[in-house]
Every structure is written in structure tokens, then in C-alpha cells.
PDB file of C-alpha atoms in Angstrom:
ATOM      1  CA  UNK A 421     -19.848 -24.081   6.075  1.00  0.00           C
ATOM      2  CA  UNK A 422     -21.926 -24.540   3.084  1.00  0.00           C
ATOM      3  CA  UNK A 423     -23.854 -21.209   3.331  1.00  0.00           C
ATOM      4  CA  UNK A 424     -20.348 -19.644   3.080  1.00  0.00           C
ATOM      5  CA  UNK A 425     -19.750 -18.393  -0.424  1.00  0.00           C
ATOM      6  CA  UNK A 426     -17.676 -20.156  -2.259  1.00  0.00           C
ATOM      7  CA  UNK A 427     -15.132 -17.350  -2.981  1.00  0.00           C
ATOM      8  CA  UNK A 428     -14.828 -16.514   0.662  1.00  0.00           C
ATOM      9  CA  UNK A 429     -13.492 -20.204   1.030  1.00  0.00           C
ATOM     10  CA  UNK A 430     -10.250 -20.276  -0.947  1.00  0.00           C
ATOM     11  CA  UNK A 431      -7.958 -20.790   1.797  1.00  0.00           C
ATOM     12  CA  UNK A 432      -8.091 -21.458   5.632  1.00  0.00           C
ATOM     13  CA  UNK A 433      -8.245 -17.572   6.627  1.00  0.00           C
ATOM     14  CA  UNK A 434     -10.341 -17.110   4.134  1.00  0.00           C
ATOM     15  CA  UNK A 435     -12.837 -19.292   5.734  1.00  0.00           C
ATOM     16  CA  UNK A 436     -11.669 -18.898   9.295  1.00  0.00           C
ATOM     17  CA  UNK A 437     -13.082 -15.377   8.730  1.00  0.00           C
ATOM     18  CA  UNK A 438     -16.078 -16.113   7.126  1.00  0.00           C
ATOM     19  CA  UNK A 439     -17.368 -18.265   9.899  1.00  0.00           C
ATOM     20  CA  UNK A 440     -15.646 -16.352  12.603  1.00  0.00           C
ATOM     21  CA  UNK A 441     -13.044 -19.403  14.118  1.00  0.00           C
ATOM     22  CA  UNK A 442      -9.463 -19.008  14.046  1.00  0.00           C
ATOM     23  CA  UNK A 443      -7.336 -20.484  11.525  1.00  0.00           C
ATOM     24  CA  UNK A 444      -6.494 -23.241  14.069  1.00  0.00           C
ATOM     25  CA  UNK A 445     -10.025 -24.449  14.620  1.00  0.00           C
ATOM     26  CA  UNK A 446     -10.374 -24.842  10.437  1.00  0.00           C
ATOM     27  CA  UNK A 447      -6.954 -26.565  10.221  1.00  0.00           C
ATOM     28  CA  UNK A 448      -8.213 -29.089  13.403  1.00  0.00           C
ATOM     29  CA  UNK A 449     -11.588 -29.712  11.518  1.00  0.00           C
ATOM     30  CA  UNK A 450      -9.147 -30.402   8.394  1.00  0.00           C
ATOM     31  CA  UNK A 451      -6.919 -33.150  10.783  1.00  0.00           C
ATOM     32  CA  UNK A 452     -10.671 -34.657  11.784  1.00  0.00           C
ATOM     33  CA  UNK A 453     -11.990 -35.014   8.420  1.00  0.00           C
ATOM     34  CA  UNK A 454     -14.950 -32.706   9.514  1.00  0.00           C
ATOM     35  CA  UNK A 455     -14.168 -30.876   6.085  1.00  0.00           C
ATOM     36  CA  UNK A 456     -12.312 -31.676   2.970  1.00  0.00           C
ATOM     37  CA  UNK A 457      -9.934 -29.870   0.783  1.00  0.00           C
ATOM     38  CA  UNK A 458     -10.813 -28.838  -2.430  1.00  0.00           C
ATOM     39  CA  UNK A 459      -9.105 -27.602  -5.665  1.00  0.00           C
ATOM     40  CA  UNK A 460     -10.878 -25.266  -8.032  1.00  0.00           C
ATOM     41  CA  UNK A 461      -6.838 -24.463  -9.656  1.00  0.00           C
ATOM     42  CA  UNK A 462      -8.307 -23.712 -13.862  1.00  0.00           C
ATOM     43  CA  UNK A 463      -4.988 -22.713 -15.524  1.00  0.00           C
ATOM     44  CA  UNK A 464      -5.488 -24.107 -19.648  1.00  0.00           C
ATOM     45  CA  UNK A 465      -4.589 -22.355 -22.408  1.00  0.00           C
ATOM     46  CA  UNK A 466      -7.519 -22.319 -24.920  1.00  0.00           C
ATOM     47  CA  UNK A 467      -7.905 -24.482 -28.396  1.00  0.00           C
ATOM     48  CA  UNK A 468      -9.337 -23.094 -31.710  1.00  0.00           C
ATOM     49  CA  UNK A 469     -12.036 -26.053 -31.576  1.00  0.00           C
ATOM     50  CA  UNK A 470     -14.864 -24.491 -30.043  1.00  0.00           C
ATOM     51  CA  UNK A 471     -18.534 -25.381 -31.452  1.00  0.00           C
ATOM     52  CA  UNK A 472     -21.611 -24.044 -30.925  1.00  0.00           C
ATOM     53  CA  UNK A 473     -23.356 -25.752 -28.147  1.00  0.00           C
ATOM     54  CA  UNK A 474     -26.041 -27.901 -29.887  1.00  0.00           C
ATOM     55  CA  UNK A 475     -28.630 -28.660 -26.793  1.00  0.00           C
ATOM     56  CA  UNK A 476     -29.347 -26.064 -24.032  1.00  0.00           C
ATOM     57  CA  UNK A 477     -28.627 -26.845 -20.360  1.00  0.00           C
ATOM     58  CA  UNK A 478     -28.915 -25.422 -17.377  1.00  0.00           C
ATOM     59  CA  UNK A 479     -25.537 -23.924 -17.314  1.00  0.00           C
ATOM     60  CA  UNK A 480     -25.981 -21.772 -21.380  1.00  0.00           C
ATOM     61  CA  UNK A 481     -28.526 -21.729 -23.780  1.00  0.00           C
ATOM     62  CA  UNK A 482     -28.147 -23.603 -27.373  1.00  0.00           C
ATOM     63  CA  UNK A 483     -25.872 -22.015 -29.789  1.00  0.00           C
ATOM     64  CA  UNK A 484     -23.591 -20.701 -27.365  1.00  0.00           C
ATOM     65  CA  UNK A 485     -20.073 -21.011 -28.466  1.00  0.00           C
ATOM     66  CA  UNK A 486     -18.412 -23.832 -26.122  1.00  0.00           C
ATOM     67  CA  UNK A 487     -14.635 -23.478 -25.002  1.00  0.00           C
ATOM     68  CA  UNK A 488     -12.254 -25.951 -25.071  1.00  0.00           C
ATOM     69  CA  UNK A 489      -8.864 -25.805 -23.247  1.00  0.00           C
ATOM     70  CA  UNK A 490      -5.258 -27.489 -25.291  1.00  0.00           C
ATOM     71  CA  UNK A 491      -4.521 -30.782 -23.520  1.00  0.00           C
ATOM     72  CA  UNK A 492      -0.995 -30.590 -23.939  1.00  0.00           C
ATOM     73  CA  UNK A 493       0.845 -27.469 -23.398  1.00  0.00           C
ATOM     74  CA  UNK A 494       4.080 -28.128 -25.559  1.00  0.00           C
ATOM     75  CA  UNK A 495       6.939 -26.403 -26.798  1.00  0.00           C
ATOM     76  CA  UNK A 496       5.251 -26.043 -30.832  1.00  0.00           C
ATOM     77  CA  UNK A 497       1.890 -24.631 -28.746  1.00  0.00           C
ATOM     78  CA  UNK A 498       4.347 -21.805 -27.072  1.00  0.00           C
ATOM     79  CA  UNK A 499       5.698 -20.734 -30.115  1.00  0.00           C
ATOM     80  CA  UNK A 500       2.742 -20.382 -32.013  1.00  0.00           C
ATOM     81  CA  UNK A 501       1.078 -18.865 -29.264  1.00  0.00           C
ATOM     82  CA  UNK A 502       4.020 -15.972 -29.696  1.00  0.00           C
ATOM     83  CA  UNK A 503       3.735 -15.937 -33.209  1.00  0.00           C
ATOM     84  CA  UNK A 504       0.062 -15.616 -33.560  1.00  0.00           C
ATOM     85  CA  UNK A 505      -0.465 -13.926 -30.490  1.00  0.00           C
ATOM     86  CA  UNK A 506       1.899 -12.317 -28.282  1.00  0.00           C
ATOM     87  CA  UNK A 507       4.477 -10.565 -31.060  1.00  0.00           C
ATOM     88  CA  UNK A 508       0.964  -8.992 -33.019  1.00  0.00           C
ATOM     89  CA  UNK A 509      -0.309  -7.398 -30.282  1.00  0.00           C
ATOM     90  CA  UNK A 510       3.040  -5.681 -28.753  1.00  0.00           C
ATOM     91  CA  UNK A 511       3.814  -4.415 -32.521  1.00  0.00           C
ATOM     92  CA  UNK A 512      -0.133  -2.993 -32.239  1.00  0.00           C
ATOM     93  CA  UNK A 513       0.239  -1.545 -28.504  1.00  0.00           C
ATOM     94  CA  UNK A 514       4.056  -0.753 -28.315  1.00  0.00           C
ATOM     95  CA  UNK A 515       4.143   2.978 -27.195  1.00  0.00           C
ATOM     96  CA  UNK A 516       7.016   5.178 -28.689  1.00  0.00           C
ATOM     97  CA  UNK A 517       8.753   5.279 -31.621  1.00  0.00           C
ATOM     98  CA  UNK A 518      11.321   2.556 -30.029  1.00  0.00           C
ATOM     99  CA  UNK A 519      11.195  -1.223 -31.495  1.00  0.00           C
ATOM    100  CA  UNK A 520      13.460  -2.600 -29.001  1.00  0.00           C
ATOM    101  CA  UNK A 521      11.909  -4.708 -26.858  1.00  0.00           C
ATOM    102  CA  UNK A 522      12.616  -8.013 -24.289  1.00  0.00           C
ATOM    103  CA  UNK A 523      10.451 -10.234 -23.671  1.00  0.00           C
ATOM    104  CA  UNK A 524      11.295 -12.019 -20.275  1.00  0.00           C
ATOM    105  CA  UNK A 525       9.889 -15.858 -19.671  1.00  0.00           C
ATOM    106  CA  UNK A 526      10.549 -17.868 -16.968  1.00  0.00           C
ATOM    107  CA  UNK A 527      12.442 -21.618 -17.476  1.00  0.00           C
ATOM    108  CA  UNK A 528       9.492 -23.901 -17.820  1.00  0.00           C
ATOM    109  CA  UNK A 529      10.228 -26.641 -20.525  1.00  0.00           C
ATOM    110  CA  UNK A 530       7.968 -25.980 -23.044  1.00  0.00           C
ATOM    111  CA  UNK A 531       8.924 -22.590 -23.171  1.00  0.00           C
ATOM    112  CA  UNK A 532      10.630 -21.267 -26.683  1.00  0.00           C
ATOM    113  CA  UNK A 533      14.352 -20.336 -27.085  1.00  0.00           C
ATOM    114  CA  UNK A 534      15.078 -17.328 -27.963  1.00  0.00           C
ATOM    115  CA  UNK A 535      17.246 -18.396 -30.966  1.00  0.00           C
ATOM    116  CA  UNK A 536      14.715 -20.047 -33.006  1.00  0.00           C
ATOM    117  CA  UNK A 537      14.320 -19.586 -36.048  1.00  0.00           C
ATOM    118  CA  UNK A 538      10.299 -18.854 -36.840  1.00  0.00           C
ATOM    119  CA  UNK A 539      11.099 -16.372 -33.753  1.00  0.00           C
ATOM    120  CA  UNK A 540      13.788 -14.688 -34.872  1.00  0.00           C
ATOM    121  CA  UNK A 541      12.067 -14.295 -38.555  1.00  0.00           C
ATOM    122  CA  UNK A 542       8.863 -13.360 -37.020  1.00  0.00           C
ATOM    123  CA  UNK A 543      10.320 -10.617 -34.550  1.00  0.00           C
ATOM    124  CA  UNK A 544      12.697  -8.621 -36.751  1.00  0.00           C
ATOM    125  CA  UNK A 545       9.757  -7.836 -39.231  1.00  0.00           C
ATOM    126  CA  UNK A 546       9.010  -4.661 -39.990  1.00  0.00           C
ATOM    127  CA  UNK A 547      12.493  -3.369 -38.794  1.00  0.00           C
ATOM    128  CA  UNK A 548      11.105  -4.692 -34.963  1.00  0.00           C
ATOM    129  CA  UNK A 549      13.878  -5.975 -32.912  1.00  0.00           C
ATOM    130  CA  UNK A 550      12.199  -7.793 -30.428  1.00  0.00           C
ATOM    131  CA  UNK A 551      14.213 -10.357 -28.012  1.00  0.00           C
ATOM    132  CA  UNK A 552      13.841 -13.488 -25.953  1.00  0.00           C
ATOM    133  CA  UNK A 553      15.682 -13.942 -22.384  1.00  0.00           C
ATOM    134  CA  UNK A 554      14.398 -16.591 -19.733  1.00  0.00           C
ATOM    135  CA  UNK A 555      14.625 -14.948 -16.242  1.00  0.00           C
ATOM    136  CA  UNK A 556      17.597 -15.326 -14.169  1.00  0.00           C
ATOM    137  CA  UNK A 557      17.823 -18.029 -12.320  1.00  0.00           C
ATOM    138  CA  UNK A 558      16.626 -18.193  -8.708  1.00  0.00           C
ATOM    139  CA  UNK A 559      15.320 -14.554  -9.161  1.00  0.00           C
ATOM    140  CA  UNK A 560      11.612 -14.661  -8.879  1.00  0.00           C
ATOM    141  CA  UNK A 561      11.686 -11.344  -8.102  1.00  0.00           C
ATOM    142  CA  UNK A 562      13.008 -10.359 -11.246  1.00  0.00           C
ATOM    143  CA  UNK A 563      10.056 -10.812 -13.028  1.00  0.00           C
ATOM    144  CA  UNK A 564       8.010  -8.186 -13.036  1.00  0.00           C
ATOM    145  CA  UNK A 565       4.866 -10.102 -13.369  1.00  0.00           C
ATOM    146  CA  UNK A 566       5.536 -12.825 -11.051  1.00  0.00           C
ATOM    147  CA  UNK A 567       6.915  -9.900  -8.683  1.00  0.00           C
ATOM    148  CA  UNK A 568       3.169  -8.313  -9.263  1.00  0.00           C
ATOM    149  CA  UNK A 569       1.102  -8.097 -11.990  1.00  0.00           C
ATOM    150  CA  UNK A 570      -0.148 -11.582 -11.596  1.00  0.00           C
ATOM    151  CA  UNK A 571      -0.402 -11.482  -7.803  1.00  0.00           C
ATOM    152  CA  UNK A 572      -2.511  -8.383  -8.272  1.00  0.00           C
ATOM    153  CA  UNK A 573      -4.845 -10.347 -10.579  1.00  0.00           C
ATOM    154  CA  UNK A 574      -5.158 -13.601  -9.427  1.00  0.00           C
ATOM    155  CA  UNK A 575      -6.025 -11.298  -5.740  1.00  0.00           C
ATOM    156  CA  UNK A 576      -8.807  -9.783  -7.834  1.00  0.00           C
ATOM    157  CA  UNK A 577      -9.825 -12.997  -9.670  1.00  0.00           C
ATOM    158  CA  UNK A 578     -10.113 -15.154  -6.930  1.00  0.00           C
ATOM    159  CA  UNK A 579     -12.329 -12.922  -5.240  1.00  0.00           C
ATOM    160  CA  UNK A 580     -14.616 -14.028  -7.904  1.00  0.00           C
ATOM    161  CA  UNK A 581     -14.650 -17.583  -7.580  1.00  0.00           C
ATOM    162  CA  UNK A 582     -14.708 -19.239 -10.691  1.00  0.00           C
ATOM    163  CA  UNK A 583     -16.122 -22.295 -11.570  1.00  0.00           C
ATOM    164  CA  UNK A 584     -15.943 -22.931 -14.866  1.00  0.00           C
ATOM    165  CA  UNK A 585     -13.515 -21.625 -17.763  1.00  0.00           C
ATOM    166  CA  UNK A 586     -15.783 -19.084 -19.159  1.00  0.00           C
ATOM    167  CA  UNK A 587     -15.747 -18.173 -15.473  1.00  0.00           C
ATOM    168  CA  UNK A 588     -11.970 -17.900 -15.719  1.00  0.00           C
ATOM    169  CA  UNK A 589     -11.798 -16.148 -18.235  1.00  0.00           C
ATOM    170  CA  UNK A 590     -14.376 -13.368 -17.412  1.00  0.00           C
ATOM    171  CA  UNK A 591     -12.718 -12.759 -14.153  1.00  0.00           C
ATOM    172  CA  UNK A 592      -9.107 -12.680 -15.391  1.00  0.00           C
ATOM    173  CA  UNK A 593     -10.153 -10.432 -18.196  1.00  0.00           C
ATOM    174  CA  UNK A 594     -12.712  -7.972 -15.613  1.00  0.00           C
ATOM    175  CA  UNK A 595      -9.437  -8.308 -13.198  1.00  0.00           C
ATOM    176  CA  UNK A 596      -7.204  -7.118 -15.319  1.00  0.00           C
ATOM    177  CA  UNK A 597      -9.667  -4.264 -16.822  1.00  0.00           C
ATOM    178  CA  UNK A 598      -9.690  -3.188 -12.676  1.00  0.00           C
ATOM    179  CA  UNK A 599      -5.812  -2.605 -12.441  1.00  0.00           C
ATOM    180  CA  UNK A 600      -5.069   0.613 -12.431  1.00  0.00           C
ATOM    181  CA  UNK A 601      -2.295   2.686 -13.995  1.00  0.00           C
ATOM    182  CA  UNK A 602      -1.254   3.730 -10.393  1.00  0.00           C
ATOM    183  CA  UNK A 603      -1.186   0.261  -9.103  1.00  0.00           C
ATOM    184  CA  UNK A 604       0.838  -1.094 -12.620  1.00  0.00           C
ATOM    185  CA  UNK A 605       3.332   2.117 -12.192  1.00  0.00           C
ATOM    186  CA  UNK A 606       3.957   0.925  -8.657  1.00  0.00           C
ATOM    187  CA  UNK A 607       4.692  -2.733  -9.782  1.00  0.00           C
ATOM    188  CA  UNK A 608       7.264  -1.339 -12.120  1.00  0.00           C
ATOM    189  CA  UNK A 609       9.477   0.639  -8.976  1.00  0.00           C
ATOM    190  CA  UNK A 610       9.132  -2.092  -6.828  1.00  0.00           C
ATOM    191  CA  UNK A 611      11.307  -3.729  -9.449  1.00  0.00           C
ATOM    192  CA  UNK A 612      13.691  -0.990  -9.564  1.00  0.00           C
ATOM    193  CA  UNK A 613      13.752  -1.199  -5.877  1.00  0.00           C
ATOM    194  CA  UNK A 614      14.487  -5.055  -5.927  1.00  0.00           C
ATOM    195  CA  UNK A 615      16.923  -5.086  -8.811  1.00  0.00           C
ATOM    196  CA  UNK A 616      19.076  -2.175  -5.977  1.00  0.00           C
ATOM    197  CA  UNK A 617      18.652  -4.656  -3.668  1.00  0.00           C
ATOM    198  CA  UNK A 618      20.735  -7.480  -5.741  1.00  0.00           C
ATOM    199  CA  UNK A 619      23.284  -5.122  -6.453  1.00  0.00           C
ATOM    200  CA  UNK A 620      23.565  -4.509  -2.717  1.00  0.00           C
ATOM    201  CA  UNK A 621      23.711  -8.053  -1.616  1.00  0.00           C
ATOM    202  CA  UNK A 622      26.676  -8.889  -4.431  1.00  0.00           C
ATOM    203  CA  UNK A 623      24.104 -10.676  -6.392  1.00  0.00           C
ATOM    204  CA  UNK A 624      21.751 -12.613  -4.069  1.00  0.00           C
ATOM    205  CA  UNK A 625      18.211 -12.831  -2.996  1.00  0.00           C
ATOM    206  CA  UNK A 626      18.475 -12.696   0.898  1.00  0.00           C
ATOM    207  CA  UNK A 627      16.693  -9.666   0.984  1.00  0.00           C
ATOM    208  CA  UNK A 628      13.203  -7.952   1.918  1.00  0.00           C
ATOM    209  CA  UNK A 629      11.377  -6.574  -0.418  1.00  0.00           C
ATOM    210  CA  UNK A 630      11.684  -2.679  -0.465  1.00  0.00           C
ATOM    211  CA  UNK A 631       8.595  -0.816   0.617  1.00  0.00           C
ATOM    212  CA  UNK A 632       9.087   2.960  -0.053  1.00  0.00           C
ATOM    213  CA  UNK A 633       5.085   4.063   0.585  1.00  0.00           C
ATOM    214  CA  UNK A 634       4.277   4.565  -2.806  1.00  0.00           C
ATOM    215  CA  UNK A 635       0.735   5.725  -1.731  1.00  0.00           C
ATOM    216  CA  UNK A 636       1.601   8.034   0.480  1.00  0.00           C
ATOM    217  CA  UNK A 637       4.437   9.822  -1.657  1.00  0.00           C
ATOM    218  CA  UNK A 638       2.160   9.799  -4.698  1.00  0.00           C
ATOM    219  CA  UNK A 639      -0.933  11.757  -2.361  1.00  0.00           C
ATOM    220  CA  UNK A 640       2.095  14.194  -1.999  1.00  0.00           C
ATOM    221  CA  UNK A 641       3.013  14.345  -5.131  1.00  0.00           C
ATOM    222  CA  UNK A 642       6.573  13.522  -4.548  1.00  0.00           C
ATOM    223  CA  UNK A 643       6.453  10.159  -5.737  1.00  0.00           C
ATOM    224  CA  UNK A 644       9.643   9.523  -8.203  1.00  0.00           C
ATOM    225  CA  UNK A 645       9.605   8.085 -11.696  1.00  0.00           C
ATOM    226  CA  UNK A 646      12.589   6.029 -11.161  1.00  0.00           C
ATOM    227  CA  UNK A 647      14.543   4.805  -7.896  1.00  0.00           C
ATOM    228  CA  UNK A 648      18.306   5.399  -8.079  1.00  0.00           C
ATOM    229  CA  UNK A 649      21.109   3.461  -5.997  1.00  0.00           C
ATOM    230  CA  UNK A 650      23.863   5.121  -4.378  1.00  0.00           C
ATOM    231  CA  UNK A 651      27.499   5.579  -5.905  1.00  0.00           C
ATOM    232  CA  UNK A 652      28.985   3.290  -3.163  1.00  0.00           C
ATOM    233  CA  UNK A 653      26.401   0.203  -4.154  1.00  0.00           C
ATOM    234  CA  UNK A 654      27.368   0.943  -8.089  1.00  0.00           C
ATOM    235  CA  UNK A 655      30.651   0.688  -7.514  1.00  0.00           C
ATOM    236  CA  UNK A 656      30.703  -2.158  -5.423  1.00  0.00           C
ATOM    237  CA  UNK A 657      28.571  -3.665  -8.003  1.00  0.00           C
ATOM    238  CA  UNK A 658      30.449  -2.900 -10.792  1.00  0.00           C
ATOM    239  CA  UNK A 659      33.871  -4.219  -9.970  1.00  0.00           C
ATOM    240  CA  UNK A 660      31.769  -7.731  -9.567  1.00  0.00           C
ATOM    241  CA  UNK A 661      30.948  -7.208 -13.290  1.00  0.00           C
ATOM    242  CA  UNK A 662      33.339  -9.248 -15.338  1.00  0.00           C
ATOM    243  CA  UNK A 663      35.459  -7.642 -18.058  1.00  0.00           C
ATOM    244  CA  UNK A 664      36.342  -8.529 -21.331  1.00  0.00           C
ATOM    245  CA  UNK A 665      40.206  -9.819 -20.313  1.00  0.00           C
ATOM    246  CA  UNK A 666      38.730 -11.113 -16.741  1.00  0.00           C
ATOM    247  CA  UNK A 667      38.892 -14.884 -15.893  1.00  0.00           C
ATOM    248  CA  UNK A 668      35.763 -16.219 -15.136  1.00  0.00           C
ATOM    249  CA  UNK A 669      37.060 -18.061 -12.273  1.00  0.00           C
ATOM    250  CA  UNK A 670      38.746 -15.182 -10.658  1.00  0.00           C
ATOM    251  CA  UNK A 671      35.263 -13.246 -10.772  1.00  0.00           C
ATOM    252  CA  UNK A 672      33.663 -16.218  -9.250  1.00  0.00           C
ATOM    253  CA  UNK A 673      36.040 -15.729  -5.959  1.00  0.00           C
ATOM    254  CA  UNK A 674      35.590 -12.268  -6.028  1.00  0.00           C
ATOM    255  CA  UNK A 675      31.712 -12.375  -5.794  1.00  0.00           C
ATOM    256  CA  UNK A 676      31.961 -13.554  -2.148  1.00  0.00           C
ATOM    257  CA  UNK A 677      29.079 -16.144  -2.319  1.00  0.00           C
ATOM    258  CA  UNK A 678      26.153 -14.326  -2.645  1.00  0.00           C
ATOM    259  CA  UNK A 679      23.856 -15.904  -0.348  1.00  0.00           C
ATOM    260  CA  UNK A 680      20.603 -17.419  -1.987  1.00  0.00           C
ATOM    261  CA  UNK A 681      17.539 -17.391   0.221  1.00  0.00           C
ATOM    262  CA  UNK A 682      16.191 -21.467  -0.139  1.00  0.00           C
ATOM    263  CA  UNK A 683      13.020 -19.727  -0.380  1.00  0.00           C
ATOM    264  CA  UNK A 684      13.293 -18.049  -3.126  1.00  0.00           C
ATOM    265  CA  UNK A 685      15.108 -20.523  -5.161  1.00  0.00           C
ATOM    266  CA  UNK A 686      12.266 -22.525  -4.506  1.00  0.00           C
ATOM    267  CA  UNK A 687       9.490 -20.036  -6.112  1.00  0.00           C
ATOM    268  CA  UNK A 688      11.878 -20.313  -8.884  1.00  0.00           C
ATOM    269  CA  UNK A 689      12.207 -23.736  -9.194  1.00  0.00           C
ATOM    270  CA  UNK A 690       8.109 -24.362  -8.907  1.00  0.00           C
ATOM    271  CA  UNK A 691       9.576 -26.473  -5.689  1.00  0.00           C
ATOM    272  CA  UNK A 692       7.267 -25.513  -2.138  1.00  0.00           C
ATOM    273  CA  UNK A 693       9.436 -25.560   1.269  1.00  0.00           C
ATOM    274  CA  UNK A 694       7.136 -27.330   3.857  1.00  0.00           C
ATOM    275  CA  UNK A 695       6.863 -25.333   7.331  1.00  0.00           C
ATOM    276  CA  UNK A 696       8.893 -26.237  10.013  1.00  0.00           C
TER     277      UNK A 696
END
């Protein structure tokens, strides 16, 4: 196993494959104790404190710049990372002549609110109206970069192999550089296609994603901007939508209990279902 390389051993398959044995026979050697499991998981966020290495080693000559990751990923971190970070570069990159935009997060802790006040200040500058919403609960799929932007890239990364940070961060970055515009417009209708499905299931997440062969249709040429949903699913949908004079707890019996897949909830919850 240890003239396998190490980015063809990142998961059972993976290195099932490599050393042509079934899945089985790697899990068994796993029970035994033959082999050991190992973590190579890298996720910091970066300080400001980085030095100039002072002694070379065998791993980067002297003078190279060293990084350091934040030990503590708090809520003060998160906001300045949006400040100093995230709201400069959509105001440099936002296509259009629109400045509306949402910025989705999912419901981690340290995450900001969207009604605080260096936020609000720093996102209506300029005549910008830029917005905060966590993602809805148990709706993984509503994320469009949970749903596949980051799947894409951590696909491409992991390929890679990194050992180190700078590692990290060269293949995230090269990863990211690879994705194309037709794989990134693709993300986006698979969304569309997802956000049809909710509608059609009164709200829920007990669904498959929708698979339209986007590959094929766009080889054809026939391959749509947007996906639609039919008049029957909008107006089912819509008479769910509560109105201004509606009681909530009439429109709670009226949605039928949407059914949530466990699943799901669980992706959204950071919470893993073990297999039966």
C-alpha cells in the first residue's frame, strides 16, 4: 500500500482501485488492523502573521514567507473577514449595473447576522444594497455551493493530495481556476431544478435530485437558460404561501407535513446518519 500515491488513497474505493481489491477486502484489512485510518482534513482560515522563514529546510528555502492558519474561528473573525474581504471583492467583480445582492450562509455559530451594524454600514456604501440570509433550514440543497461549487472543487482538490497548507491552498486556488463556465452554469440550473422540486413536494426535501442531461442538451444547443415549473405546481405552491390577513396556524395545517428526508436534515445539521 505504500507505493500507492497518496492522493489515490483518500477513501476505501479510492484505494480498493488502486491496488485492485474490492472495497470489502480494504474495509476487512481496516477490522484487522492490517492498515490504519488517516486524516489529512486542512480546513483553517489564514492569519495576517506570516514571517519570513528565517532557516531553510527541506520543505522551502530561507526567506520564504511562512503561513499561519487563525486558531479560533469566531464570530469578530467572520465579520471582518466580510468586511475586509468578501463585500470588496463582490463590489469589484459584481457584473451589471444591479447592486442588489444576497449573500446566503449557512447556520454555523460564528457566523454574522445579517442585522449588524458594521454590516449593514459597510454594505449600503456606495448606494450597494447588499443582504445577509442564513440558508433555510434543513435545505442543503439550497445552497448553491454546498449543492456544487464546493463538491466540484474539493473533487478537483483532492485529486491533488495536499499535505501541507501552502498545499491547500495551491490546489483550492488551481481547482477553482479549472472550473469551467459550463460546469458553474450547470450548478446554477440544478438549483432551479431543486428549488421546483420543493415547490412540488409542499415544501420538503424527500426528493431526487433532478438530472435533465445538461451535457447532452448543451452539444445540441438546446440547453435552456432557466428551468420553469408548471402552472399546476405554482399554484399548488402558492396557496401554501401565507398572506398578509392569514393565521399562521391555519397555514401550518394546510401545508400537509411536508416530509423531511432524515438525511438531509442531517447534512444540514453537520450531524452523519450511520449505515444500517
Amino acid at each position: 500500500m505504500a507505493g500507492v500515491p497518496f492522493n489515490r488513497r483518500k477513501n476505501m474505493r479510492a484505494l480498493g482501485y488502486a491496488m485492485e481489491v474490492s472495497k470489502s477486502t480494504v474495509h476487512r484489512w481496516l477490522q484487522l488492523k492490517e492498515i490504519r485510518r488517516h486524516s489529512n482534513a486542512i480546513k483553517p482560515l489564514l492569519s495576517e502573521e506570516g514571517q519570513a522563514a528565517q532557516r531553510a529546510s527541506k520543505n522551502r528555502p530561507a526567506g520564504t514567507m511562512k503561513v499561519k492558519p487563525i486558531p479560533n474561528i469566531t464570530r469578530e473573525v467572520m465579520l471582518s473577514m466580510l468586511l475586509t474581504k468578501v463585500l470588496p471583492a463582490i463590489k469589484e467583480k459584481w457584473p451589471g449595473s444591479s447592486r442588489n445582492v444576497i449573500i446566503q450562509q449557512d447556520n454555523a455559530k460564528p457566523h454574522v447576522d445579517g442585522s449588524d451594524l458594521q454590516f449593514l454600514q459597510a454594505a449600503t456604501e456606495g448606494e450597494w444594497n447588499i443582504k445577509l440570509k442564513f440558508q433555510p433550514l434543513n435545505s442543503p440543497d439550497l445552497n448553491v455551493l454546498d449543492l456544487g461549487f464546493f463538491r466540484a472543487i474539493d473533487s478537483l482538490q483532492d485529486q491533488s493530495g495536499p499535505r501541507s497548507l501552502d498545499d491547500l491552498i495551491s490546489a483550492v486556488t488551481t481547482a477553482f481556476e479549472e472550473l469551467s463556465h459550463e460546469k458553474l452554469n450547470n450548478v446554477f440550473l440544478t438549483l432551479q431544478g431543486v428549488m421546483s422540486q420543493v415547490l412540488a413536494t409542499n415544501g420538503g426535501n424527500q426528493f431526487k435530485i433532478p438530472h435533465i442531461g445538461k451535457t447532452k442538451l448543451a452539444r445540441q444547443g438546446t440547453l435552456p437558460q432557466n428551468l420553469g415549473v408548471s402552472i399546476e405546481v405554482f399554484q399548488k405552491a402558492h396557496t401554501l404561501v401565507p398572506s398578509e390577513n392569514t393565521n399562521a396556524k391555519h397555514v401550518g395545517e394546510r401545508n400537509k407535513n411536508p416530509k423531511i428526508d432524515p438525511e438531509r436534515k442531517s447534512l444540514a445539521t453537520g450531524k452523519s446518519l450511520a449505515k444500517k
